[in-house]
Coordinates of C-alpha atoms in Angstrom, one line a residue:
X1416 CA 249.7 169.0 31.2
X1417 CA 248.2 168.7 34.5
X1418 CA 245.0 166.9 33.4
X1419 CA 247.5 164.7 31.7
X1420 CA 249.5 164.2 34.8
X1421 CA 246.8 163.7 36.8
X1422 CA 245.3 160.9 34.5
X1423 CA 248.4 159.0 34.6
X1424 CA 248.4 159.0 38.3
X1425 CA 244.6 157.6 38.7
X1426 CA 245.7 154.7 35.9
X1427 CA 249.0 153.9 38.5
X1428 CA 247.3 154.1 41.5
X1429 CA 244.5 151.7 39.9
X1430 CA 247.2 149.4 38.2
X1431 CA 248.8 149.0 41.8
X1432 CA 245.7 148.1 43.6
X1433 CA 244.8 145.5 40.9
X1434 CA 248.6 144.0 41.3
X1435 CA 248.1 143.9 45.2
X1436 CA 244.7 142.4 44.5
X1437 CA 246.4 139.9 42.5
X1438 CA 249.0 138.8 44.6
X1439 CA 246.6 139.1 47.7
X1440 CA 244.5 136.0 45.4
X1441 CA 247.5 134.3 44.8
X1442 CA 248.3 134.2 48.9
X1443 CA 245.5 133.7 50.0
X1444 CA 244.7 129.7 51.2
X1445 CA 241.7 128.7 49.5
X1446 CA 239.9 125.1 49.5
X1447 CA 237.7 123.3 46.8
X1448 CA 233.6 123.7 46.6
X1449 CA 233.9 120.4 48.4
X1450 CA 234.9 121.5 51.3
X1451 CA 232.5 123.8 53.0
X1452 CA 229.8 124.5 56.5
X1453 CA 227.5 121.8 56.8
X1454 CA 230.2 119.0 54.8
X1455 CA 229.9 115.5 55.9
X1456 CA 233.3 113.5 56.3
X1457 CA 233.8 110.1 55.5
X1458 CA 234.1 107.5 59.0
X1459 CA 236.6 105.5 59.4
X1460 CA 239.2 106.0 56.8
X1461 CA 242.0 108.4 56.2
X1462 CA 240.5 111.9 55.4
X1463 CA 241.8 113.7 52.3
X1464 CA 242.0 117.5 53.0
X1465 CA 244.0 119.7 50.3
X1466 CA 243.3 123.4 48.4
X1467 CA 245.5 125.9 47.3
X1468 CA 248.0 128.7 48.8
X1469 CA 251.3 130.3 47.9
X1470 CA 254.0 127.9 46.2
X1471 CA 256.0 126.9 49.3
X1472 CA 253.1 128.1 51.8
X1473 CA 253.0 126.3 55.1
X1474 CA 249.0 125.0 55.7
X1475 CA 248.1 123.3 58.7
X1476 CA 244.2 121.6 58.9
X1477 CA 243.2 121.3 62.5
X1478 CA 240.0 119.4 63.2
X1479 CA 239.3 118.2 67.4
X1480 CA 242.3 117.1 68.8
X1481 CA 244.2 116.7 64.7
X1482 CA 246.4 118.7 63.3
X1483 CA 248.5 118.2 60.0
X1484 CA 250.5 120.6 58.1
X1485 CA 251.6 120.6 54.2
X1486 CA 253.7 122.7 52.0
X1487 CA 251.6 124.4 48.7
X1488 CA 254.3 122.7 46.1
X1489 CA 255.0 125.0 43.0
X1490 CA 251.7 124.8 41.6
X1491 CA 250.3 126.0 44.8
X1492 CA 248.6 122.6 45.3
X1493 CA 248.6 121.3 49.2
X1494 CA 247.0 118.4 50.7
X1495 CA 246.8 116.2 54.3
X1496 CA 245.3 113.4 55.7
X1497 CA 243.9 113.3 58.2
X1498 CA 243.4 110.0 60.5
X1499 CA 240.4 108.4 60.7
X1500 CA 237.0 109.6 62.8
X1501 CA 234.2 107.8 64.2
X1502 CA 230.5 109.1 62.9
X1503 CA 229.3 111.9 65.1
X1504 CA 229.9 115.6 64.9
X1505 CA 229.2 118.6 64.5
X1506 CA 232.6 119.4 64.0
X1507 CA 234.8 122.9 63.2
X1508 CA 237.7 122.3 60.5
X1509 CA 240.3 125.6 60.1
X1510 CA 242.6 125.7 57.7
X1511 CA 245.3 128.4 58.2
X1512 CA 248.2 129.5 56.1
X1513 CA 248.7 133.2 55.0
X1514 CA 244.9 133.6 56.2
X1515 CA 242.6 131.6 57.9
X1516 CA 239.6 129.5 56.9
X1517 CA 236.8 127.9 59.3
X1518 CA 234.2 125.5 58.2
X1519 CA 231.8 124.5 60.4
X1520 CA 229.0 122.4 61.1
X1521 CA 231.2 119.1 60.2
X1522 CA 229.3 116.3 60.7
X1523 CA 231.2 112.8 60.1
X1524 CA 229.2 109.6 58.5
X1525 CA 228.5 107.7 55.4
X1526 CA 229.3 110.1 52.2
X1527 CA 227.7 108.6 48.3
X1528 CA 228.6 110.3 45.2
X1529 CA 225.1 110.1 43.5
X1530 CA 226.1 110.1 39.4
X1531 CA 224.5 109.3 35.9
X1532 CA 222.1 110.5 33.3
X1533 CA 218.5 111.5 33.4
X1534 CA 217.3 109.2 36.0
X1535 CA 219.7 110.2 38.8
X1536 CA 219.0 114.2 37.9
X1537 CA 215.3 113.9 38.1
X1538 CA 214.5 115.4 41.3
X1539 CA 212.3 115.0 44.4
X1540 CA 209.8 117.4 43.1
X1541 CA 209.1 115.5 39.9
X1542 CA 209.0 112.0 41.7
X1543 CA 205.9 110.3 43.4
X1544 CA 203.9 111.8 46.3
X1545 CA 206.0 114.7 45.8
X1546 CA 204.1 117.1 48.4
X1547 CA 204.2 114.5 51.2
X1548 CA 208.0 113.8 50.4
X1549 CA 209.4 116.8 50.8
X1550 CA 207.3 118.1 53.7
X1551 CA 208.6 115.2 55.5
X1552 CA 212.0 116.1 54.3
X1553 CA 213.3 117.5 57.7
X1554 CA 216.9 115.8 58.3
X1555 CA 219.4 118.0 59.9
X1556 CA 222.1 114.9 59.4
X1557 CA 221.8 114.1 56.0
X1558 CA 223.7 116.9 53.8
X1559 CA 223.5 117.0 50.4
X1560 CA 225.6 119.0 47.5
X1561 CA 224.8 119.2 43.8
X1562 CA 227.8 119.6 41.2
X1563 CA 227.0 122.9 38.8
X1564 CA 226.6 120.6 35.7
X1565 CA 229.5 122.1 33.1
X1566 CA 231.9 120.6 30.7
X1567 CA 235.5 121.0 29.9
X1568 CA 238.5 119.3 27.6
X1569 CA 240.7 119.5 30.8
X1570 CA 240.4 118.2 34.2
X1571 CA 239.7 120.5 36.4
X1572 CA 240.4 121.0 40.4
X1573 CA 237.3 123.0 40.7
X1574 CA 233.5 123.0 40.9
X1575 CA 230.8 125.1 41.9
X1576 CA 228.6 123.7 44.6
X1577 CA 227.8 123.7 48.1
X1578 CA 226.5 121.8 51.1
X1579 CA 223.0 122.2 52.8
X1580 CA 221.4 120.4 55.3
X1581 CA 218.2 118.4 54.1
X1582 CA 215.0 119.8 54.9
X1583 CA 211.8 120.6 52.7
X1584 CA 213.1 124.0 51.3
X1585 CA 216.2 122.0 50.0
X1586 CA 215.2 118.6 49.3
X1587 CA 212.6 119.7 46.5
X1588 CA 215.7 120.3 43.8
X1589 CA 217.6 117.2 45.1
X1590 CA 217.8 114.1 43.2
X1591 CA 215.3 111.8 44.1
X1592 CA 217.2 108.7 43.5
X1593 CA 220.2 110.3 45.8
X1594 CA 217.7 111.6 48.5
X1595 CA 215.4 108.3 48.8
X1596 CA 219.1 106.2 49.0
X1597 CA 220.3 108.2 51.2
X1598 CA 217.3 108.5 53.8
X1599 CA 216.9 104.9 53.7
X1600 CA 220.5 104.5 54.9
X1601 CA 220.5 107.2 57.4
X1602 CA 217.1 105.4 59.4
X1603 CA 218.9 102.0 59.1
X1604 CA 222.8 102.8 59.7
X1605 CA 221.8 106.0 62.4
X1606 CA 224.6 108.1 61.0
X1607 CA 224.9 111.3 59.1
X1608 CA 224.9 110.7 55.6
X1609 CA 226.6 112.8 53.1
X1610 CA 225.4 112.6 49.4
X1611 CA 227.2 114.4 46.0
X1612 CA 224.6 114.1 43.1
X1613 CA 226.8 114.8 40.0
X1614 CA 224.4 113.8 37.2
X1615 CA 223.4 115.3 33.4
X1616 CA 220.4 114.3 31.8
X1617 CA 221.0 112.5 28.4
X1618 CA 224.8 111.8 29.0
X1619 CA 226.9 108.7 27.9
X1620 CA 229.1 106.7 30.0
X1621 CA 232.1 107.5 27.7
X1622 CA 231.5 110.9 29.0
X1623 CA 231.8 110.1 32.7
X1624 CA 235.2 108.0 31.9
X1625 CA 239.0 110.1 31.9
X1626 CA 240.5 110.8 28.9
X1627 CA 243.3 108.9 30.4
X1628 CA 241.4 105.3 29.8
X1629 CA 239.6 106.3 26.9
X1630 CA 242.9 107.0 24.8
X1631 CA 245.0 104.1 26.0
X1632 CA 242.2 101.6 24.3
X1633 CA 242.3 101.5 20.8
X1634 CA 238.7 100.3 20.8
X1635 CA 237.6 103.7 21.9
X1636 CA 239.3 105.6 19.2
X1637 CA 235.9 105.5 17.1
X1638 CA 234.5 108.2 20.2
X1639 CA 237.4 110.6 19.8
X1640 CA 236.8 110.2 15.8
X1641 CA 233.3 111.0 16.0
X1642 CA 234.4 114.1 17.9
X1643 CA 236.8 115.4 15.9
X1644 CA 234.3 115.0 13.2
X1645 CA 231.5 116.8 14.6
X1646 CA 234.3 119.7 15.6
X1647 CA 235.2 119.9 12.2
X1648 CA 231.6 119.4 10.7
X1649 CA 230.6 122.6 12.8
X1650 CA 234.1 124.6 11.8
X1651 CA 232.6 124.4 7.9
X1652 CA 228.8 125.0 9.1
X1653 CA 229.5 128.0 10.3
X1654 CA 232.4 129.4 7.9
X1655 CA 229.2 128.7 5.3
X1656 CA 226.6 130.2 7.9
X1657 CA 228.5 133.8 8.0
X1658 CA 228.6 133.7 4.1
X1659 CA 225.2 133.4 3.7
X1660 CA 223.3 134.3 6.9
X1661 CA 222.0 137.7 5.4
X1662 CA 220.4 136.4 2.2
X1663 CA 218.6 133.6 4.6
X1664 CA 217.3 135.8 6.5
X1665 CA 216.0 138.1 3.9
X1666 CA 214.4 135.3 2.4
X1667 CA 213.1 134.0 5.5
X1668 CA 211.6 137.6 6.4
X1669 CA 210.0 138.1 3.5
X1670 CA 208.2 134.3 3.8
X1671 CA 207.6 135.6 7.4
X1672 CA 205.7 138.4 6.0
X1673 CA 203.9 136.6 3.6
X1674 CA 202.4 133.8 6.1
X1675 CA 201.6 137.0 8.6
X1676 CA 199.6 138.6 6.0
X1677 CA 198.0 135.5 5.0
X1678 CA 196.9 134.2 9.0
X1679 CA 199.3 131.2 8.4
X1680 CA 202.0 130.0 10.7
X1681 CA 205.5 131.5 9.9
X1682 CA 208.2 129.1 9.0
X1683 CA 211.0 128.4 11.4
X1684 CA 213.8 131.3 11.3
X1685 CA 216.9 130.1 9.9
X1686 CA 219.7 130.0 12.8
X1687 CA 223.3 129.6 13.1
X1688 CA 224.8 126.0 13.5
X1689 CA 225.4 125.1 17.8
X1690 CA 228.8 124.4 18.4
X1691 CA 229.3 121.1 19.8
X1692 CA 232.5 122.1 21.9
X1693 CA 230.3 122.4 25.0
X1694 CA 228.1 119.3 23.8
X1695 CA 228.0 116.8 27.3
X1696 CA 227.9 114.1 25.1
X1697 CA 231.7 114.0 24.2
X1698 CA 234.3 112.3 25.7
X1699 CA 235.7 113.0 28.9
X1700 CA 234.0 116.0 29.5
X1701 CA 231.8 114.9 32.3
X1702 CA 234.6 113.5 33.9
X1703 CA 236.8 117.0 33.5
X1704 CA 234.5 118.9 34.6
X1705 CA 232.0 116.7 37.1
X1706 CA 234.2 113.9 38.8
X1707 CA 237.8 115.6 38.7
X1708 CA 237.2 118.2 41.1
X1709 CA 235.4 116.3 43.4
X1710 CA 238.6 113.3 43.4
X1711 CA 239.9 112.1 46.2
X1712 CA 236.9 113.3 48.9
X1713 CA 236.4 110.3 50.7
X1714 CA 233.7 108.6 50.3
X1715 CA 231.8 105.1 50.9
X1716 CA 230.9 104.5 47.2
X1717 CA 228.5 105.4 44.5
X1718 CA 225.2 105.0 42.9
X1719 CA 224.6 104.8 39.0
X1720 CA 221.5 105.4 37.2
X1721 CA 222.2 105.8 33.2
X1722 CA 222.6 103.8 30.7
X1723 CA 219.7 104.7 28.2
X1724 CA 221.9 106.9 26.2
X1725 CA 224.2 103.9 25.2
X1726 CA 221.6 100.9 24.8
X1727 CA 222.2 101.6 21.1
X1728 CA 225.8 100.8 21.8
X1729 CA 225.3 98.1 24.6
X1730 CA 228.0 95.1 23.3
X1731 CA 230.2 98.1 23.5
X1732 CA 228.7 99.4 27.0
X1733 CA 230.2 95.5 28.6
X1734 CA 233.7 96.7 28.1
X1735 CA 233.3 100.6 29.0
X1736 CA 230.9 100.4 32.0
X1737 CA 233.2 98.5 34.2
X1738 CA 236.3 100.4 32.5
X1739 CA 234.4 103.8 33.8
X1740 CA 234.3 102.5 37.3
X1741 CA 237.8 100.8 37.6
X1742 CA 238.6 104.4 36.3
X1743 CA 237.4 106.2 39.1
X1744 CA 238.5 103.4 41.7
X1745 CA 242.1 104.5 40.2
X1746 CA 241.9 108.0 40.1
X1747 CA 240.2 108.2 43.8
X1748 CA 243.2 105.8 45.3
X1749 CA 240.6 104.3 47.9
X1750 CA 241.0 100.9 46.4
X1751 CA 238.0 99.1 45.2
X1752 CA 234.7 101.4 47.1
X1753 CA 232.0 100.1 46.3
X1754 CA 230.0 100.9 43.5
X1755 CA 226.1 100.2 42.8
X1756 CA 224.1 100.7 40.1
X1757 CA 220.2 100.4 38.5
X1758 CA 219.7 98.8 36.4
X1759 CA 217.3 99.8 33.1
X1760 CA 213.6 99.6 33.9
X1761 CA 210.4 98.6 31.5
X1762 CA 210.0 100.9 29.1
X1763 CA 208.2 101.5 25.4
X1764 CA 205.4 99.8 24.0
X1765 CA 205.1 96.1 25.0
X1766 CA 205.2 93.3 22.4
X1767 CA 203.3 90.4 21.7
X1768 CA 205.7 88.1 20.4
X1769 CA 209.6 87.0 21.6
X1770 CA 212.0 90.0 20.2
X1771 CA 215.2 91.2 19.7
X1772 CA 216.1 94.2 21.9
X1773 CA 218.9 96.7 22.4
X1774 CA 217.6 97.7 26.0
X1775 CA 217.8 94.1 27.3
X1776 CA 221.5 93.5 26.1
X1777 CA 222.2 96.8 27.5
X1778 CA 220.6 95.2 30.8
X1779 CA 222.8 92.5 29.9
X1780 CA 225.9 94.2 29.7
X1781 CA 225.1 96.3 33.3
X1782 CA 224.9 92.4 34.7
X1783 CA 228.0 91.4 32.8
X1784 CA 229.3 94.2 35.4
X1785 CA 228.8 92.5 38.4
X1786 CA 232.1 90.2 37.7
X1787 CA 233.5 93.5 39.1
X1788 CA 234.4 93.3 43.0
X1789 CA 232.5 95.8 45.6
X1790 CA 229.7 96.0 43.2
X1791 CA 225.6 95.9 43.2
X1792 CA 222.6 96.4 40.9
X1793 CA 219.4 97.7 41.3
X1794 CA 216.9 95.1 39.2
X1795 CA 213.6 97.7 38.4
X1796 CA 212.3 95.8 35.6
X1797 CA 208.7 96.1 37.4
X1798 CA 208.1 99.9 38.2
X1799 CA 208.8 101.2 34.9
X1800 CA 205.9 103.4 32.7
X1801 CA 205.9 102.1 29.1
X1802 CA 204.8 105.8 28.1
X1803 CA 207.9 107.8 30.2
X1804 CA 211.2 107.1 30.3
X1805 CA 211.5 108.7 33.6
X1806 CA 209.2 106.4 35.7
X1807 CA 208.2 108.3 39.1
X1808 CA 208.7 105.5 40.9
X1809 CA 212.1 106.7 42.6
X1810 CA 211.4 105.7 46.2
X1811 CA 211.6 102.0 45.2
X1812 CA 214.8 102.6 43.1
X1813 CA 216.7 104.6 45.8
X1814 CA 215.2 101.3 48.6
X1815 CA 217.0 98.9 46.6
X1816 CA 220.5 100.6 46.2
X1817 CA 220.2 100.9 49.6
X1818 CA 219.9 97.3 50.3
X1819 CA 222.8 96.7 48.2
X1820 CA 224.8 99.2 50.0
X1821 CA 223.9 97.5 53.1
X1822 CA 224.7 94.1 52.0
X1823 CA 227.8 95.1 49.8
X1824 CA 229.3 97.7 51.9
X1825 CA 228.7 97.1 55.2
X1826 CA 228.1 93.6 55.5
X1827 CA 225.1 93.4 56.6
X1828 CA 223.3 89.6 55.8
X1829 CA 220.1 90.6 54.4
X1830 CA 218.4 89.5 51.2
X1831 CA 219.2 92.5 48.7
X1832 CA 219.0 91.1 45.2
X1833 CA 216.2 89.4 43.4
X1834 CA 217.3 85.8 41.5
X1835 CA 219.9 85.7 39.5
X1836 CA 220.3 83.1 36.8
X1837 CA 222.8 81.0 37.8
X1838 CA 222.7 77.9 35.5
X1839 CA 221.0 75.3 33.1
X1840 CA 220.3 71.4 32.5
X1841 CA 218.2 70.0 29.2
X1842 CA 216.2 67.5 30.9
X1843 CA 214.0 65.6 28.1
X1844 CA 213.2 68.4 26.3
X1845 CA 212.6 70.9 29.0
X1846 CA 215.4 73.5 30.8
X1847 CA 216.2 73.2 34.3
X1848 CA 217.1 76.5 35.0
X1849 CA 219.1 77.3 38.8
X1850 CA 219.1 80.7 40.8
X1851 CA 221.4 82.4 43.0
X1852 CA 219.5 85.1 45.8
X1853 CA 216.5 83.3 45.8
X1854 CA 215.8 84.6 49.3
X1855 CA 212.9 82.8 51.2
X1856 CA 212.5 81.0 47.8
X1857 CA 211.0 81.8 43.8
X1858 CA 207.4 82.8 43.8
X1859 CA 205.1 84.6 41.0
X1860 CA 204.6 87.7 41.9
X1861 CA 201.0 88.3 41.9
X1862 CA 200.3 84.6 41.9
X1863 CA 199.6 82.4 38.8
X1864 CA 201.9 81.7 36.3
X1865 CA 205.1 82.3 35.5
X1866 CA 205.2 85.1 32.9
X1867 CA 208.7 86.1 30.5
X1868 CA 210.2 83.1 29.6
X1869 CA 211.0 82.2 25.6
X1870 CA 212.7 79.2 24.5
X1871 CA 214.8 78.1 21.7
X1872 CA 216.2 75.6 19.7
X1873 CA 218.7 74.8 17.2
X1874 CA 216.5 77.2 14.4
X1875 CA 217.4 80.2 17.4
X1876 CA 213.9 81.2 17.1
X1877 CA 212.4 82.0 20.5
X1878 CA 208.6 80.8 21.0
X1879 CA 206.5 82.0 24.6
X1880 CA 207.4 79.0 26.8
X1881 CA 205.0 77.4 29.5
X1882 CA 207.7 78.2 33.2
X1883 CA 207.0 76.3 36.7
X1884 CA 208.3 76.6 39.9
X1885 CA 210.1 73.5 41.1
X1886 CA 211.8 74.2 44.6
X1887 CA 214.7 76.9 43.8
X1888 CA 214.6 76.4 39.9
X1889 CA 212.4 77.1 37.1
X1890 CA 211.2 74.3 34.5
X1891 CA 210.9 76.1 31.0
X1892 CA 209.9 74.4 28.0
X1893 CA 207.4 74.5 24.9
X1894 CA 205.7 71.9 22.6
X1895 CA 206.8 73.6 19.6
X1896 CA 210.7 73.4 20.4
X1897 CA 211.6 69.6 21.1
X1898 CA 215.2 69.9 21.8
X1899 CA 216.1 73.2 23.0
X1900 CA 218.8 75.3 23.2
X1901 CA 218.4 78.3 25.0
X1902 CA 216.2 80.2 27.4
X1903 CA 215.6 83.9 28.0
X1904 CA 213.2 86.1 30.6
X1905 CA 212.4 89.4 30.3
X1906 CA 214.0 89.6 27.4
X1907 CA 212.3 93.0 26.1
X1908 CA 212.1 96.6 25.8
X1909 CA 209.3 96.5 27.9
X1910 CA 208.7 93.0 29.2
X1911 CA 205.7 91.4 31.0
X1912 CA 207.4 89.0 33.8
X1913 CA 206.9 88.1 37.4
X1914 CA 209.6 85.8 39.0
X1915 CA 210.6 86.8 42.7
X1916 CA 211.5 85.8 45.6
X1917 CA 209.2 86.0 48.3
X1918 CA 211.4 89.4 49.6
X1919 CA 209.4 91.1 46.6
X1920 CA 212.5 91.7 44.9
X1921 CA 212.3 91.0 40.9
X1922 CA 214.3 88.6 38.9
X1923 CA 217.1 90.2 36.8
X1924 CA 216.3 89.3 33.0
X1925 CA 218.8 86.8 31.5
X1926 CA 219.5 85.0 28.4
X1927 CA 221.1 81.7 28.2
X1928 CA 222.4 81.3 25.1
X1929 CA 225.4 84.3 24.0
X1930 CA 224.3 84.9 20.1
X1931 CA 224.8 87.9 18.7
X1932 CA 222.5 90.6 19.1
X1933 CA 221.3 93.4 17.6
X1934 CA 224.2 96.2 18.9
X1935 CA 227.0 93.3 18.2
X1936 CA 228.9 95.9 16.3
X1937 CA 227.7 99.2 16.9
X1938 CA 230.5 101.8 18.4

């Protein structure tokens, strides 16, 4: 009886400290992963500050000279603003409620969410002259924090990351895209710089986009049918799997056995179906789980690097792309911040004749973008590697973002594009082709002639075409097409071209004519 007695007390006193445990957790103030020492603040708007507490808890932020106070409302949600700061810092933020917080090491400056696929996760260690980047990495004022890539059905308020400064012990894991961007603004604004790489090798854009916008088009219902699909698919994989998982793996041990005994190879064991719930490929989870918690830090924009995962889809990609960035202009409630992208390099085997090509109408489509306001892209057509789909070149990619962010955010009059197609004349059996950012005017790179250009006529069969500069346009034509029709440059997988301008930035390919391709109706 007494051992009884004296059990039941150890399980009450053990059950209380758990409930005070809990309701401690519940009190306590607590702020996103966002939010933390060595954070960089966005200059010169209003500052978005909020966490959790108590339902009806009284929180007041206090940063220099501001204070601001909010009520937690009944789901324990709280939030400020606080008015705008110059760049500068370090800074101490507290947050106090119940308890108090302190962050430090604040600095204020220019903060870049730094999202995509592959290409924005690569990192500084796998990029060019690795050694001598990151040894030269020291740079107390540009922070960086990297999103814990994870998925989820449901938005979440949450993430795990946190801020460091730069330096060679934390640049190495960085993005390289993000960190070369970022540097290049930092020596040319002199301000802190702030950068958020949330990026998943092999994702699609549909992914990175809210459920929200997905679901209120009717052309994106195919994605959510594919899903359910593959859900169900796996259900009835592994309801067969656990009937028959024993007798496939007798079999398989006995063949193991066999090829063992004989010096052969043993053939692949048999393994349960992967469940696609926690696939990044579906949609929304990216978004849920990568962009959500993260929404509404203020920032200056972001940079985009992806697109490879969807060429196969790219007609499609010229209504979701820009559908994916108007989506996270709304849910950020900063208006239109600007948003810059690169577009897809060179890449596979080159061809010898004129050819249809899913990567150029997905370059297409990431021009098509452009009509978007606050926007910018990144040409790379001439630093891909045929052989790698992740060309080490990231120095030159993360340059010319920043040029774009100079020009498009903040103003600055600099040339930051390469030509642009702008428009076209027949003349007598040749094109007259016009340019917008021509810079200091339209060279070859490299010298000699003009390379990438293919002509057309009526038959919309495209022949190699002899190109010449003339002024600020380009004269295309061929002796095999009388009366053409249409023009295109660099219109390839991997493309051998070589219009600039005399800035050394690349000519964005183009087609002139609008016929249907070959991802017209993939979805």
């Amino acid at each position: 009886m007494q051992r009884t007695t004296r059990r039941a007390m150890v399980l009450l006193c053990v059950g209380l400290l758990a409930a005070l445990a809990c309701q401690h957790a519940v009190a306590d103030v607590r702020l996103p992963a966002v939010f933390s020492d060595h954070m960089v603040l966005q200059q010169g708007i209003k500052i978005p500050v909020w966490g959790w507490a108590e339902a009806g808890e009284k929180v007041t932020v206090s940063l220099g000279d501001q204070k601001a106070t909010a009520a937690a409302n009944s789901g324990g949600r709280w939030q400020v603003g606080l008015k705008a700061l110059k760049a500068g810092g370090p800074h101490t933020m507290t947050v106090a409620g119940k308890n108090t917080i302190t962050v430090a090491d604040i600095l204020v400056g220019e903060v870049w969410v730094c999202s995509g696929q592959s290409n924005m996760q690569m990192t500084v260690r796998s990029s060019n002259n690795a050694q001598t980047e990151i040894a030269a990495a020291t740079y107390p004022k540009i922070r960086l924090l990297t999103v814990a890539r994870a998925t989820n059905d449901e938005p979440q308020t949450d993430c795990k990351a946190a801020w460091v400064a730069c330096s060679p012990e934390t640049v190495p894991g960085f993005s390289a895209v993000g960190y070369f961007f970022g540097r290049h603004l930092h020596q040319k604004r002199d301000v802190p710089v702030g950068l958020i790489n949330t990026s998943w090798g092999g994702t699609r854009a549909e992914a990175w986009t809210s459920g929200d916008t997905l679901k209120a088009d009717d052309d994106y219902k195919i994605l959510y049918t594919r899903d359910a699909q593959a859900l169900e698919g796996y259900a009835k994989a592994k309801e067969n799997w656990e009937k028959t998982k024993d007798e496939k793996l007798a079999k398989w041990k006995e063949a193991a056995d066999k090829a063992k005994a004989a010096g052969k190879r043993a053939p692949r064991k048999p393994r349960a179906p992967g469940d696609p719930k926690g696939s990044p490929h579906r949609p929304a989870v990216l978004y849920n789980a990568m962009i959500a918690p993260i929404v509404p830090y203020g920032i200056a924009g972001a940079i985009w690097y992806q697109g490879e995962s969807n060429a196969g889809r790219a007609y499609q990609y010229r209504k979701l792309f820009p559908a994916m960035i108007t989506d996270w202009r709304k849910h950020w409630g900063q208006g239109d911040f600007t948003f810059l992208f690169v577009q897809l390099a060179n890449f596979m085997a080159r061809g010898t004749e004129p050819e249809q090509s899913a990567w150029a109408e997905l370059r297409e489509a990431q021009s098509m973008t452009l009509a978007l306001p606050k926007t910018g892209q990144a040409v790379i057509i001439d630093i891909g590697d045929a052989g790698n789909i992740h060309p080490k070149n990231k120095q030159d990619v993360g340059k010319r973002l920043a040029l774009a962010a100079r020009a498009v955010a903040y103003g600055e009059t600099i040339v930051y594009s390469g030509p642009v197609y702008d428009a076209m004349k027949v003349e007598s059996g040749r094109v007259r082709l016009t340019f917008k950012h021509t810079g200091g005017g339209l060279v070859a790179k490299g010298g000699g002639k003009l390379t990438g250009f293919a002509i057309a006529g009526a038959d919309k069969t495209f022949v190699w075409a002899d190109a010449a500069i003339d002024g600020d346009t380009v004269v295309v034509s061929s002796k095999d097409v009388a009366k053409p029709l249409a023009v295109r440059y660099a219109w390839a997988n991997n493309p051998e071209c070589n219009l600039t301008n005399t800035e050394g930035l690349p000519a964005s390919p183009f087609r002139t004519d609008t016929w249907p391709g070959v991802t017209a109706n993939a979805q």
